[in-house]
Short mmCIF file of C-alpha atoms (C1' of nucleotides) in Angstrom, two decimals:
data_model
loop_
_atom_site.label_atom_id
_atom_site.label_comp_id
_atom_site.label_asym_id
_atom_site.label_seq_id
_atom_site.Cartn_x
_atom_site.Cartn_y
_atom_site.Cartn_z
CA MET R 814 0.15 -0.14 0.04
CA ALA R 815 2.68 2.49 0.80
CA ARG R 816 4.66 1.38 -2.02
CA LEU R 817 1.65 2.05 -4.34
CA SER R 818 0.82 5.46 -2.85
CA PHE R 819 4.54 6.32 -3.13
CA ARG R 820 3.91 6.11 -6.89
CA GLU R 821 0.78 7.80 -6.96
CA GLN R 822 2.66 10.78 -5.58
CA MET R 823 5.19 10.36 -7.95
CA LEU R 824 2.59 10.32 -10.90
CA ARG R 825 0.86 13.04 -9.24
CA ALA R 826 4.13 15.49 -8.56
CA ARG R 827 4.91 14.41 -12.74
CA GLU R 828 1.69 15.31 -14.10
CA ASP R 829 1.21 18.20 -11.74
CA ALA R 830 4.84 19.80 -13.20
CA ILE R 831 3.62 18.87 -16.71
CA LEU R 832 0.55 21.09 -16.21
CA ALA R 833 2.57 23.93 -14.57
CA ALA R 834 4.55 24.13 -18.00
CA VAL R 835 1.20 23.90 -19.96
CA ASN R 836 -0.67 26.37 -17.82
CA ARG R 837 2.67 28.83 -18.61
CA LEU R 838 2.59 28.15 -22.15
CA LEU R 839 -1.29 28.68 -22.51
CA ALA R 840 -0.89 31.89 -21.14
CA GLU R 841 2.42 32.75 -22.60
CA LYS R 842 1.00 31.90 -26.31
CA GLY R 843 -2.44 30.07 -25.96
CA PHE R 844 -3.62 26.96 -27.21
CA ASP R 845 -3.20 26.86 -30.51
CA LEU R 846 0.43 28.33 -30.77
CA MET R 847 1.57 26.07 -28.23
CA THR R 848 3.16 22.88 -29.50
CA VAL R 849 3.16 19.87 -27.60
CA ASP R 850 7.03 19.61 -28.57
CA GLU R 851 7.36 22.11 -26.25
CA VAL R 852 5.21 21.32 -23.42
CA ALA R 853 7.91 18.34 -23.13
CA ALA R 854 11.28 19.99 -24.03
CA GLU R 855 9.71 22.52 -20.82
CA VAL R 856 9.07 19.29 -18.10
CA GLY R 857 12.20 17.62 -19.84
CA ILE R 858 10.43 14.11 -20.62
CA ALA R 859 10.06 12.79 -24.15
CA LYS R 860 6.86 13.53 -26.31
CA ALA R 861 5.30 10.24 -26.41
CA SER R 862 5.43 10.17 -22.20
CA LEU R 863 3.38 12.84 -22.37
CA TYR R 864 0.65 11.08 -24.35
CA LYS R 865 0.69 8.14 -21.69
CA HIS R 866 -0.73 10.87 -19.06
CA PHE R 867 -2.79 12.98 -21.70
CA THR R 868 -4.50 11.26 -24.67
CA SER R 869 -4.58 14.55 -26.62
CA LYS R 870 -3.58 18.34 -26.86
CA GLU R 871 -6.92 19.08 -25.91
CA GLU R 872 -7.21 16.85 -23.02
CA LEU R 873 -3.88 18.18 -22.13
CA ALA R 874 -5.21 21.92 -21.77
CA ALA R 875 -8.09 21.30 -20.39
CA ALA R 876 -6.73 19.55 -17.83
CA ALA R 877 -4.28 22.69 -17.15
CA MET R 878 -7.51 25.30 -17.20
CA ILE R 879 -9.06 22.86 -14.77
CA ARG R 880 -6.60 23.53 -12.59
CA VAL R 881 -6.79 27.19 -13.13
CA LEU R 882 -10.30 26.61 -11.92
CA ASP R 883 -9.85 24.89 -9.21
CA ARG R 884 -7.81 27.46 -7.87
CA ALA R 885 -10.11 30.34 -8.36
CA LEU R 886 -12.63 27.95 -6.66
CA ALA R 887 -10.24 28.19 -3.50
CA PHE R 888 -9.74 31.67 -3.49
CA LEU R 889 -13.61 31.97 -3.49
CA ASP R 890 -13.54 29.37 -0.51
CA GLU R 891 -10.85 31.88 1.23
CA ARG R 892 -12.96 35.19 0.80
CA GLN R 893 -16.19 33.79 1.19
CA ALA R 894 -15.16 32.63 4.53
CA ARG R 895 -14.92 36.48 5.41
CA ALA R 896 -18.76 37.56 6.52
CA ASP R 897 -17.67 41.48 7.17
CA VAL R 898 -16.89 41.83 3.40
CA GLY R 899 -19.42 43.35 1.33
CA PRO R 900 -20.53 41.65 -2.03
CA LEU R 901 -18.75 44.47 -4.26
CA GLU R 902 -15.22 44.46 -2.16
CA GLN R 903 -15.54 41.08 -2.68
CA LEU R 904 -15.97 41.20 -6.56
CA GLN R 905 -13.79 43.66 -6.75
CA ALA R 906 -10.82 40.99 -4.67
CA VAL R 907 -11.80 38.08 -7.62
CA VAL R 908 -10.46 40.89 -10.20
CA ARG R 909 -7.81 41.94 -8.25
CA TRP R 910 -6.65 38.28 -7.91
CA THR R 911 -7.49 37.27 -11.83
CA MET R 912 -4.72 40.26 -12.66
CA GLU R 913 -2.07 39.23 -10.53
CA VAL R 914 -2.34 35.52 -11.60
CA GLN R 915 -2.09 37.54 -15.06
CA LEU R 916 1.03 39.34 -13.79
CA ALA R 917 2.44 36.70 -13.03
CA GLY R 918 1.97 34.67 -16.41
CA GLU R 919 -0.27 31.90 -15.32
CA MET R 920 -3.35 33.08 -16.72
CA PRO R 921 -4.46 31.30 -20.53
CA SER R 922 -5.93 33.39 -22.55
CA LEU R 923 -9.80 32.78 -23.69
CA PRO R 924 -9.95 30.14 -26.54
CA ALA R 925 -10.87 31.60 -29.83
CA GLN R 926 -14.43 30.88 -30.93
CA ASN R 927 -13.38 28.52 -33.27
CA SER R 928 -10.45 26.72 -31.22
CA SER R 929 -10.56 22.51 -31.47
CA LEU R 930 -9.92 23.48 -27.71
CA ARG R 931 -13.44 25.09 -27.17
CA GLN R 932 -15.25 22.26 -28.45
CA ALA R 933 -13.29 19.74 -26.20
CA LEU R 934 -13.81 22.16 -23.14
CA LEU R 935 -17.74 22.44 -23.63
CA ALA R 936 -17.87 18.60 -24.15
CA ASN R 937 -15.28 18.01 -20.60
CA ARG R 938 -18.09 18.00 -17.93
CA ASP R 939 -14.89 18.26 -15.67
CA TYR R 940 -14.32 21.42 -16.56
CA MET R 941 -18.06 22.81 -17.56
CA ASP R 942 -18.56 21.99 -13.57
CA ARG R 943 -16.08 23.87 -12.36
CA LEU R 944 -17.18 26.89 -14.42
CA VAL R 945 -21.07 26.85 -13.58
CA GLU R 946 -19.70 26.33 -9.83
CA VAL R 947 -17.72 29.72 -10.77
CA SER R 948 -20.25 32.00 -12.54
CA GLU R 949 -22.67 30.58 -9.88
CA ARG R 950 -20.65 32.01 -6.76
CA LEU R 951 -19.89 35.73 -8.31
CA GLY R 952 -23.35 35.46 -9.83
CA ARG R 953 -24.36 35.26 -6.05
CA TRP R 954 -22.32 38.67 -5.39
CA ILE R 955 -23.58 40.27 -8.50
CA ALA R 956 -27.02 39.72 -7.44
CA GLU R 957 -26.58 41.38 -3.97
CA ALA R 958 -23.87 43.97 -5.31
CA GLN R 959 -27.14 44.74 -7.55
CA ALA R 960 -29.82 44.90 -4.91
CA SER R 961 -27.72 47.01 -3.05
CA GLY R 962 -27.20 49.56 -5.92
CA LEU R 963 -23.13 49.10 -5.59
CA ILE R 964 -23.29 47.47 -9.07
CA ASP R 965 -25.65 49.26 -11.76
CA PRO R 966 -28.96 47.57 -11.36
CA ALA R 967 -29.49 48.45 -15.15
CA LEU R 968 -26.87 46.01 -16.50
CA PRO R 969 -28.36 42.69 -17.10
CA ALA R 970 -25.87 40.32 -14.18
CA GLU R 971 -25.05 38.07 -17.77
CA VAL R 972 -23.11 41.46 -19.08
CA VAL R 973 -21.24 41.85 -15.48
CA LEU R 974 -20.31 38.03 -15.30
CA TYR R 975 -19.22 38.10 -18.71
CA THR R 976 -17.30 41.58 -18.01
CA LEU R 977 -15.48 39.87 -15.07
CA PHE R 978 -14.02 37.10 -17.06
CA ALA R 979 -12.81 39.29 -19.65
CA ARG R 980 -11.24 41.33 -17.70
CA ALA R 981 -9.49 38.36 -16.26
CA CYS R 982 -7.16 38.16 -19.82
CA ASP R 983 -7.81 41.48 -21.15
CA PRO R 984 -4.86 41.95 -23.40
CA VAL R 985 -4.74 45.91 -21.77
CA LEU R 986 -2.78 44.40 -18.86
CA SER R 987 -0.44 42.55 -20.89
CA LEU R 988 0.06 46.11 -23.33
CA LEU R 989 0.81 47.90 -20.10
CA LYS R 990 2.89 45.49 -18.43
CA ALA R 991 5.07 45.10 -21.80
CA GLY R 992 5.45 49.09 -21.73
CA GLY R 993 7.62 48.68 -18.67
CA GLN R 994 6.79 52.05 -17.10
CA TYR R 995 4.21 50.86 -14.42
CA SER R 996 4.46 49.13 -11.71
CA ASP R 997 2.46 46.11 -10.85
CA ASP R 998 0.68 47.73 -8.49
CA GLU R 999 -0.47 50.79 -10.49
CA ILE R 1000 -1.53 48.77 -13.53
CA ILE R 1001 -3.89 46.84 -11.21
CA ARG R 1002 -5.36 49.79 -10.01
CA HIS R 1003 -5.93 51.73 -13.11
CA LEU R 1004 -7.35 48.55 -14.47
CA LEU R 1005 -9.58 47.83 -11.47
CA ALA R 1006 -10.82 51.56 -11.56
CA THR R 1007 -12.00 51.01 -15.02
CA CYS R 1008 -13.37 48.25 -14.43
CA PHE R 1009 -15.62 49.08 -12.00
CA HIS R 1010 -15.83 53.09 -12.23
CA GLY R 1011 -15.21 53.28 -16.03
CA LEU R 1012 -12.96 55.68 -18.23
CA CYS R 1013 -15.11 58.73 -17.23
CA GLY R 1014 -13.84 57.70 -13.49
CA GLY R 1015 -17.28 57.82 -11.50
CA PRO R 1016 -18.09 58.45 -7.86
CA ARG R 1017 -14.97 59.35 -6.37
CA LYS R 1018 -14.84 63.00 -7.19
CA PRO R 1019 -17.37 64.21 -5.30
CA ALA R 1020 -18.71 66.28 -7.85
CA ALA R 1021 -17.56 69.56 -6.53
CA ALA R 1022 -20.67 71.39 -6.12
CA MET D 1043 -4.63 54.05 -71.30
CA ALA D 1044 -8.35 53.21 -70.99
CA ARG D 1045 -7.59 49.53 -71.44
CA LEU D 1046 -5.03 49.77 -69.01
CA SER D 1047 -7.06 51.39 -66.47
CA PHE D 1048 -9.77 48.93 -66.95
CA ARG D 1049 -7.61 46.34 -66.24
CA GLU D 1050 -6.19 48.24 -63.05
CA GLN D 1051 -9.88 48.38 -62.30
CA MET D 1052 -10.42 44.58 -62.20
CA LEU D 1053 -7.70 44.11 -60.23
CA ARG D 1054 -8.52 46.26 -57.86
CA ALA D 1055 -11.90 44.97 -57.70
CA ARG D 1056 -10.52 41.58 -57.18
CA GLU D 1057 -8.17 42.59 -54.58
CA ASP D 1058 -10.94 44.02 -52.83
CA ALA D 1059 -13.13 40.87 -52.99
CA ILE D 1060 -9.79 39.36 -51.25
CA LEU D 1061 -9.79 41.80 -48.43
CA ALA D 1062 -13.31 41.18 -47.88
CA ALA D 1063 -12.94 37.58 -47.47
CA VAL D 1064 -10.03 37.68 -45.36
CA ASN D 1065 -11.50 39.93 -43.18
CA ARG D 1066 -14.28 38.34 -42.08
CA LEU D 1067 -12.85 34.69 -41.75
CA LEU D 1068 -9.99 36.80 -39.33
CA ALA D 1069 -12.64 38.53 -37.56
CA GLU D 1070 -14.89 34.58 -37.17
CA LYS D 1071 -11.67 32.77 -36.57
CA GLY D 1072 -8.67 34.90 -35.85
CA PHE D 1073 -5.36 34.86 -37.71
CA ASP D 1074 -3.84 31.44 -36.42
CA LEU D 1075 -7.02 28.99 -37.39
CA MET D 1076 -7.59 31.19 -41.00
CA THR D 1077 -5.99 28.77 -43.67
CA VAL D 1078 -4.98 30.18 -47.12
CA ASP D 1079 -7.19 27.67 -48.87
CA GLU D 1080 -10.10 29.06 -47.12
CA VAL D 1081 -9.93 32.74 -48.62
CA ALA D 1082 -9.28 30.92 -51.97
CA ALA D 1083 -12.15 28.76 -51.54
CA GLU D 1084 -14.40 31.62 -50.53
CA VAL D 1085 -13.17 34.50 -53.22
CA GLY D 1086 -13.50 31.44 -55.71
CA ILE D 1087 -9.84 31.36 -57.16
CA ALA D 1088 -7.13 28.93 -56.96
CA LYS D 1089 -4.52 29.17 -53.89
CA ALA D 1090 -1.62 29.82 -56.53
CA SER D 1091 -3.70 32.73 -58.20
CA LEU D 1092 -3.72 34.32 -54.56
CA TYR D 1093 0.05 34.64 -54.34
CA LYS D 1094 0.25 36.29 -57.40
CA HIS D 1095 -1.66 39.30 -55.25
CA PHE D 1096 -0.10 38.57 -51.65
CA THR D 1097 3.61 36.91 -51.20
CA SER D 1098 2.23 35.43 -47.86
CA LYS D 1099 -0.36 34.84 -45.52
CA GLU D 1100 0.77 37.48 -43.28
CA GLU D 1101 0.93 40.39 -45.97
CA LEU D 1102 -2.75 39.28 -47.00
CA ALA D 1103 -3.70 39.53 -43.37
CA ALA D 1104 -2.00 42.81 -43.31
CA ALA D 1105 -3.38 44.13 -45.98
CA ALA D 1106 -7.00 43.31 -44.90
CA MET D 1107 -6.43 44.95 -41.43
CA ILE D 1108 -4.40 48.29 -43.15
CA ARG D 1109 -8.39 48.22 -44.78
CA VAL D 1110 -9.77 48.37 -41.41
CA LEU D 1111 -7.37 51.46 -40.51
CA ASP D 1112 -7.89 52.84 -43.65
CA ARG D 1113 -11.61 52.56 -42.79
CA ALA D 1114 -11.47 54.10 -38.99
CA LEU D 1115 -9.55 56.50 -40.23
CA ALA D 1116 -12.49 57.74 -42.85
CA PHE D 1117 -14.84 57.52 -39.75
CA LEU D 1118 -12.52 59.98 -38.08
CA ASP D 1119 -12.34 62.39 -40.61
CA GLU D 1120 -16.09 62.78 -40.71
CA ARG D 1121 -16.33 63.28 -36.92
CA GLN D 1122 -13.40 65.51 -36.48
CA ALA D 1123 -15.38 67.90 -39.22
CA ARG D 1124 -18.36 68.67 -36.48
CA ALA D 1125 -17.11 70.74 -34.51
CA ASP D 1126 -19.85 71.19 -32.25
CA VAL D 1127 -19.32 67.59 -30.48
CA GLY D 1128 -17.31 67.49 -27.29
CA PRO D 1129 -14.17 65.16 -26.89
CA LEU D 1130 -16.11 62.50 -24.81
CA GLU D 1131 -18.99 62.40 -27.25
CA GLN D 1132 -16.28 61.60 -30.01
CA LEU D 1133 -14.69 58.97 -28.04
CA GLN D 1134 -18.06 57.43 -27.25
CA ALA D 1135 -18.95 57.68 -31.30
CA VAL D 1136 -15.74 56.18 -32.24
CA VAL D 1137 -16.32 53.22 -29.25
CA ARG D 1138 -19.76 52.10 -30.57
CA TRP D 1139 -18.90 52.51 -34.05
CA THR D 1140 -16.10 49.73 -33.22
CA MET D 1141 -18.87 47.81 -32.00
CA GLU D 1142 -21.20 47.77 -35.25
CA VAL D 1143 -18.24 46.82 -36.98
CA GLN D 1144 -17.46 43.91 -34.47
CA LEU D 1145 -21.83 43.23 -34.74
CA ALA D 1146 -21.54 42.91 -38.48
CA GLY D 1147 -18.53 40.52 -38.18
CA GLU D 1148 -15.88 42.53 -39.75
CA MET D 1149 -13.71 43.54 -36.52
CA PRO D 1150 -10.25 41.50 -36.83
CA SER D 1151 -8.97 40.12 -33.55
CA LEU D 1152 -6.11 41.57 -31.69
CA PRO D 1153 -3.05 39.08 -33.22
CA ALA D 1154 -1.59 37.20 -30.07
CA GLN D 1155 2.02 38.33 -28.82
CA ASN D 1156 3.81 35.71 -30.11
CA SER D 1157 2.04 35.23 -33.53
CA SER D 1158 3.57 35.68 -36.87
CA LEU D 1159 1.36 38.83 -37.73
CA ARG D 1160 2.46 41.03 -34.86
CA GLN D 1161 6.10 40.48 -35.81
CA ALA D 1162 4.64 41.08 -39.59
CA LEU D 1163 2.55 43.83 -38.69
CA LEU D 1164 5.31 45.68 -36.46
CA ALA D 1165 7.61 45.38 -39.31
CA ASN D 1166 4.53 46.80 -42.35
CA ARG D 1167 5.07 50.93 -42.50
CA ASP D 1168 1.82 51.14 -43.77
CA TYR D 1169 0.28 49.27 -41.24
CA MET D 1170 1.92 51.14 -38.69
CA ASP D 1171 1.79 54.45 -39.99
CA ARG D 1172 -2.02 54.39 -39.89
CA LEU D 1173 -2.18 52.82 -36.64
CA VAL D 1174 -0.05 55.79 -35.07
CA GLU D 1175 -2.39 58.04 -37.04
CA VAL D 1176 -5.53 56.61 -35.60
CA SER D 1177 -3.75 56.33 -32.23
CA GLU D 1178 -2.66 60.44 -32.18
CA ARG D 1179 -6.63 61.28 -33.14
CA LEU D 1180 -7.63 59.65 -30.55
CA GLY D 1181 -4.95 61.17 -27.72
CA ARG D 1182 -5.82 64.47 -29.04
CA TRP D 1183 -10.10 63.87 -27.92
CA ILE D 1184 -8.52 62.07 -24.56
CA ALA D 1185 -6.31 64.93 -23.78
CA GLU D 1186 -9.27 67.20 -24.46
CA ALA D 1187 -11.58 65.16 -22.19
CA GLN D 1188 -9.24 64.47 -19.56
CA ALA D 1189 -8.66 68.44 -19.05
CA SER D 1190 -12.24 68.89 -18.94
CA GLY D 1191 -12.37 66.04 -16.24
CA LEU D 1192 -14.99 64.43 -18.76
CA ILE D 1193 -12.65 61.40 -18.78
CA ASP D 1194 -10.68 60.51 -15.22
CA PRO D 1195 -7.51 62.82 -15.24
CA ALA D 1196 -6.29 60.29 -12.84
CA LEU D 1197 -5.57 57.41 -15.59
CA PRO D 1198 -2.72 57.66 -17.69
CA ALA D 1199 -3.76 58.66 -21.39
CA GLU D 1200 -2.09 55.33 -22.61
CA VAL D 1201 -4.63 53.28 -20.32
CA VAL D 1202 -7.48 55.03 -21.79
CA LEU D 1203 -6.04 54.40 -25.33
CA TYR D 1204 -5.24 50.76 -24.81
CA THR D 1205 -9.09 50.03 -23.30
CA LEU D 1206 -10.09 51.74 -26.35
CA PHE D 1207 -8.43 49.12 -28.49
CA ALA D 1208 -9.36 46.51 -26.52
CA ARG D 1209 -12.83 47.42 -26.22
CA ALA D 1210 -12.78 47.18 -30.21
CA CYS D 1211 -12.80 43.42 -30.16
CA ASP D 1212 -13.78 42.87 -26.63
CA PRO D 1213 -15.12 39.01 -26.56
CA VAL D 1214 -18.34 40.43 -24.19
CA LEU D 1215 -19.74 41.71 -27.16
CA SER D 1216 -19.27 38.10 -29.15
CA LEU D 1217 -20.70 36.45 -26.01
CA LEU D 1218 -23.53 38.37 -25.67
CA LYS D 1219 -24.37 38.16 -29.26
CA ALA D 1220 -24.09 34.40 -29.09
CA GLY D 1221 -26.57 34.34 -26.44
CA GLY D 1222 -29.08 35.88 -29.03
CA GLN D 1223 -31.02 37.55 -26.19
CA TYR D 1224 -30.38 40.70 -26.56
CA SER D 1225 -30.68 43.16 -29.67
CA ASP D 1226 -27.59 44.55 -30.81
CA ASP D 1227 -28.78 48.40 -29.52
CA GLU D 1228 -29.27 46.52 -26.09
CA ILE D 1229 -25.37 45.11 -26.27
CA ILE D 1230 -23.95 48.54 -27.46
CA ARG D 1231 -25.44 50.07 -25.07
CA HIS D 1232 -24.66 48.12 -22.00
CA LEU D 1233 -21.08 48.01 -23.53
CA LEU D 1234 -20.76 51.19 -23.85
CA ALA D 1235 -22.23 52.01 -20.50
CA THR D 1236 -19.47 49.54 -19.13
CA CYS D 1237 -17.02 50.82 -20.97
CA PHE D 1238 -17.73 55.09 -19.96
CA HIS D 1239 -18.70 54.31 -16.42
CA GLY D 1240 -18.15 51.25 -14.97
CA LEU D 1241 -20.10 48.19 -13.47
CA CYS D 1242 -20.85 50.05 -10.95
CA GLY D 1243 -22.41 52.70 -13.30
CA GLY D 1244 -21.02 55.84 -12.28
CA PRO D 1245 -22.96 59.46 -12.37
CA ARG D 1246 -26.17 58.77 -13.87
CA LYS D 1247 -27.88 58.04 -10.25
CA PRO D 1248 -26.94 61.55 -9.07
CA ALA D 1249 -26.40 60.29 -5.48
CA ALA D 1250 -29.65 60.38 -3.53
CA ALA D 1251 -28.17 62.54 -0.58
"C1'" DG V 802 6.25 4.74 -18.13
"C1'" DT V 803 9.78 6.41 -20.66
"C1'" DC V 804 12.71 6.50 -24.60
"C1'" DT V 805 14.11 6.80 -30.11
"C1'" DA V 806 11.87 6.79 -34.40
"C1'" DT V 807 8.14 7.23 -37.62
"C1'" DA V 808 3.63 7.24 -39.56
"C1'" DT V 809 0.24 10.72 -40.92
"C1'" DT V 810 -2.41 15.24 -41.62
"C1'" DC V 811 -2.16 19.63 -42.78
"C1'" DG V 812 -1.55 23.72 -44.81
"C1'" DG V 813 1.93 27.08 -46.45
"C1'" DA V 814 4.06 28.13 -50.20
"C1'" DT V 815 5.79 27.29 -55.54
"C1'" DA V 816 6.72 25.05 -60.81
"C1'" DG V 817 5.01 24.83 -65.01
"C1'" DA V 818 1.56 25.23 -68.22
"C1'" DC V 819 -1.87 27.80 -70.66
"C1'" DG O 1268 -2.65 36.50 -63.80
"C1'" DT O 1269 -5.59 31.78 -63.46
"C1'" DC O 1270 -5.21 27.08 -63.33
"C1'" DT O 1271 -3.59 21.66 -61.46
"C1'" DA O 1272 -0.45 19.42 -58.95
"C1'" DT O 1273 3.36 18.72 -56.42
"C1'" DC O 1274 6.70 20.01 -52.87
"C1'" DC O 1275 8.13 20.94 -47.92
"C1'" DG O 1276 8.01 21.69 -43.54
"C1'" DA O 1277 5.58 21.24 -39.02
"C1'" DA O 1278 2.78 19.15 -35.84
"C1'" DT O 1279 0.12 15.67 -33.60
"C1'" DA O 1280 0.36 11.42 -32.35
"C1'" DT O 1281 1.74 6.22 -32.29
"C1'" DA O 1282 4.83 1.87 -32.55
"C1'" DG O 1283 7.78 -0.81 -30.34
"C1'" DA O 1284 12.23 -1.14 -28.02
"C1'" DC O 1285 13.93 -1.39 -22.98
#
DNA sequence: GTCTATATTCGGATAGAC
DNA sequence: GTCTATCCGAATATAGAC
């Protein structure tokens, strides 16, 4: 039993190393430009060995994205444990977290509408279940925030949810990061401001009347 | 002379048909997933004939994107002719226009950071000149709007500019469009609201104090 | 379950006739 | 300048030895 468990641990460790590499490459180049050869090279094993763990490139990417969703769910767990935080602050904390993941180069970009990956993800129950779970938890905060007017009640909740997902891989962040003239904190501050208060800059100026 | 001019016209017409097809395919699938075979099939000519007009897939895509920028510049010309419109309204009109182009399925998505297309575009003077021109014109409106406080002066102009570009190919729009439960007008209205006033919904509620 | 070597498919690009 | 036919490299996936 102990030996089996040990082997199992080794297996898990290797697979996690694989998924970490896939995750990084997905963030850097996206699914289409990432090659299985690169993944194998980065992990330091032969390509054929990869295919013993995962049966296709799509499954490889799906496993990495499931891992990201699991991290997101763990983060949501943490936040939900705090009862003293309002729904708007929770949503802002989530967006901040996604930006930190982006800055760390660990946020895979959304698959294009036609990608073979998209098909695979839609058919992957493990992935879809987690995506639905994340959406439902965010949906509860969105509903609360809209009920109290902290989030614009005129916006359909769907629009708010999609916007949060989209900001999790907003190209503005990588453009600013590539420009190199702002610190990570400044980037996050500006993007949080535009996400929640818009380019016009909402309620911070209390209208000099 | 007349015959030469006629031939020239035919050539232009064919090339424009090619670019229209490329533009549509770029919007639908992106550069990586678009194949030259598809383009040829859609135009109804042989692939080899395409390569008489354009020497590579990258050049083909670049020509299509230059065409988009030319349309944008023409739109900016129109707007600048109106002297009675404030800078914020001009920027909102621009964003609205980009969303209409997106809804028409004619807005190519931003090339990924590592795409071979990105390299080609950066080296393409015709493309870069137009991109700089668009940026400078938008930059003037942004500066004016920030000077009068209509756009948040705390945001670096660069952040505002990048955000406008990013909203021109925001995946939120295609998600809402795919959902099918909102009219094009509603989609544009909600996205304009989140872009300029944020999820919290800025100055429309005059703070019931 | 890891390796080397290879099969196979696909897509960008070209040759050469007309 | 358009076509048909083809080349060639790249990338996914697999065979088969150890």
